[in-house]
């Protein structure tokens, strides 16, 4: 199983980006998913999470500007980011609990995608 994050790039302050994280490989289903970010020189922090049932949770003030979603038919999770600020500049990574069979669940991480917000 692999998670591939994409959608990062350079955006001006106030702009928007949508990050994607696609799971590939052979697995039974994806359970809980999360987006994290790491600002240069700081610890990784949780941005948002979503259960398989659709319950979402956001850290800090992200709920006002960010939206996590998922499309299980496409095995993809998304992070819509609006009103971006220079302090949102970071590497964003996805994490997922993936059931590789009916009885076994493993944690997988995707490589990060860099988001740079210019002032």
Coordinates of C-alpha atoms in Angstrom, one line a residue:
X1 CA 0.0 0.0 0.0
X2 CA 1.3 3.4 -0.9
X3 CA -0.1 6.9 -0.2
X4 CA 0.8 9.6 -2.7
X5 CA 0.2 13.2 -1.7
X6 CA 0.0 15.9 -4.3
X7 CA -1.4 19.3 -5.0
X8 CA 1.2 21.4 -3.2
X9 CA 2.8 24.4 -4.8
X10 CA 3.3 28.1 -4.6
X11 CA 0.3 30.3 -3.9
X12 CA -0.2 33.9 -2.9
X13 CA -1.5 34.9 0.4
X14 CA -5.3 34.6 0.4
X15 CA -5.3 32.0 -2.2
X16 CA -6.5 28.4 -2.1
X17 CA -5.1 24.9 -2.8
X18 CA -6.5 21.5 -2.7
X19 CA -4.3 18.7 -1.6
X20 CA -4.9 15.1 -2.6
X21 CA -3.7 11.8 -1.1
X22 CA -4.4 8.7 -3.1
X23 CA -3.9 5.2 -1.8
X24 CA -2.8 2.5 -4.2
X25 CA -2.0 -1.1 -3.9
X26 CA -4.1 -4.0 -2.6
X27 CA -6.2 -3.4 0.5
X28 CA -9.6 -4.1 1.9
X29 CA -10.6 -0.5 2.9
X30 CA -9.3 2.7 4.4
X31 CA -10.5 3.7 7.9
X32 CA -9.4 6.9 9.7
X33 CA -7.4 9.4 7.7
X34 CA -5.5 12.5 8.8
X35 CA -3.5 15.4 7.4
X36 CA -0.5 16.7 9.2
X37 CA 1.9 19.5 8.5
X38 CA 5.5 20.4 9.4
X39 CA 6.6 23.9 9.4
X40 CA 10.3 24.3 8.9
X41 CA 12.1 24.1 12.3
X42 CA 9.0 23.0 14.1
X43 CA 7.3 19.7 15.1
X44 CA 4.8 18.0 12.9
X45 CA 1.3 19.0 13.9
X46 CA -2.1 17.5 13.2
X47 CA -4.3 19.6 10.9
X48 CA -7.4 17.5 10.4
X49 CA -8.8 14.0 10.7
X50 CA -11.8 12.1 9.3
X51 CA -13.2 8.8 10.3
X52 CA -14.6 6.3 7.8
X53 CA -18.0 7.3 8.9
X54 CA -17.4 10.9 8.0
X55 CA -16.8 12.5 11.4
X56 CA -14.2 15.3 11.1
X57 CA -12.0 17.0 13.6
X58 CA -9.8 20.0 13.2
X59 CA -6.9 21.2 15.2
X60 CA -6.7 24.8 16.4
X61 CA -8.1 27.3 14.0
X62 CA -7.9 25.2 10.9
X63 CA -11.6 24.5 10.8
X64 CA -12.2 28.1 9.7
X65 CA -10.2 27.7 6.6
X66 CA -9.4 24.1 5.9
X67 CA -11.8 21.2 4.9
X68 CA -10.9 17.5 5.0
X69 CA -12.9 15.2 2.8
X70 CA -12.6 11.7 1.2
X71 CA -13.8 9.8 -1.8
X72 CA -13.6 6.1 -0.9
X73 CA -14.5 5.1 -4.5
X74 CA -11.3 6.8 -5.6
X75 CA -9.3 5.8 -2.4
X76 CA -8.4 9.5 -2.1
X77 CA -8.5 12.0 0.7
X78 CA -8.5 15.7 0.2
X79 CA -7.6 18.9 2.1
X80 CA -9.1 22.0 0.8
X81 CA -7.2 25.0 2.1
X82 CA -8.6 28.5 1.7
X83 CA -7.5 32.0 2.8
X84 CA -3.9 30.7 2.9
X85 CA -1.4 32.7 4.9
X86 CA 2.4 32.8 4.8
X87 CA 2.5 30.9 8.1
X88 CA 0.7 28.0 6.4
X89 CA 3.9 27.4 4.5
X90 CA 4.8 23.8 5.4
X91 CA 5.1 20.3 4.1
X92 CA 1.8 18.6 4.3
X93 CA 1.5 14.8 4.8
X94 CA -1.3 12.3 4.9
X95 CA -1.8 9.4 7.2
X96 CA -4.3 6.6 6.9
X97 CA -5.3 3.5 8.8
X98 CA -5.6 0.9 6.1
X99 CA -7.1 -2.5 6.5
X100 CA -5.0 -4.8 4.3
X101 CA -7.4 -7.6 5.0
X102 CA -10.6 -8.1 7.0
X103 CA -8.6 -8.6 10.2
X104 CA -5.4 -6.5 9.9
X105 CA -5.1 -2.8 10.0
X106 CA -1.8 -0.9 9.4
X107 CA -0.8 2.7 9.5
X108 CA 0.6 4.3 6.3
X109 CA 2.1 7.7 5.7
X110 CA 2.4 9.5 2.4
X111 CA 5.3 11.6 1.4
X112 CA 4.7 15.2 2.0
X113 CA 3.8 17.8 -0.5
X114 CA 5.2 21.3 0.0
X115 CA 2.9 24.3 0.2
X116 CA 4.5 27.7 0.0
X117 CA 2.4 30.8 0.6
X118 CA 3.9 34.1 -0.5
X119 CA 3.0 37.4 1.1

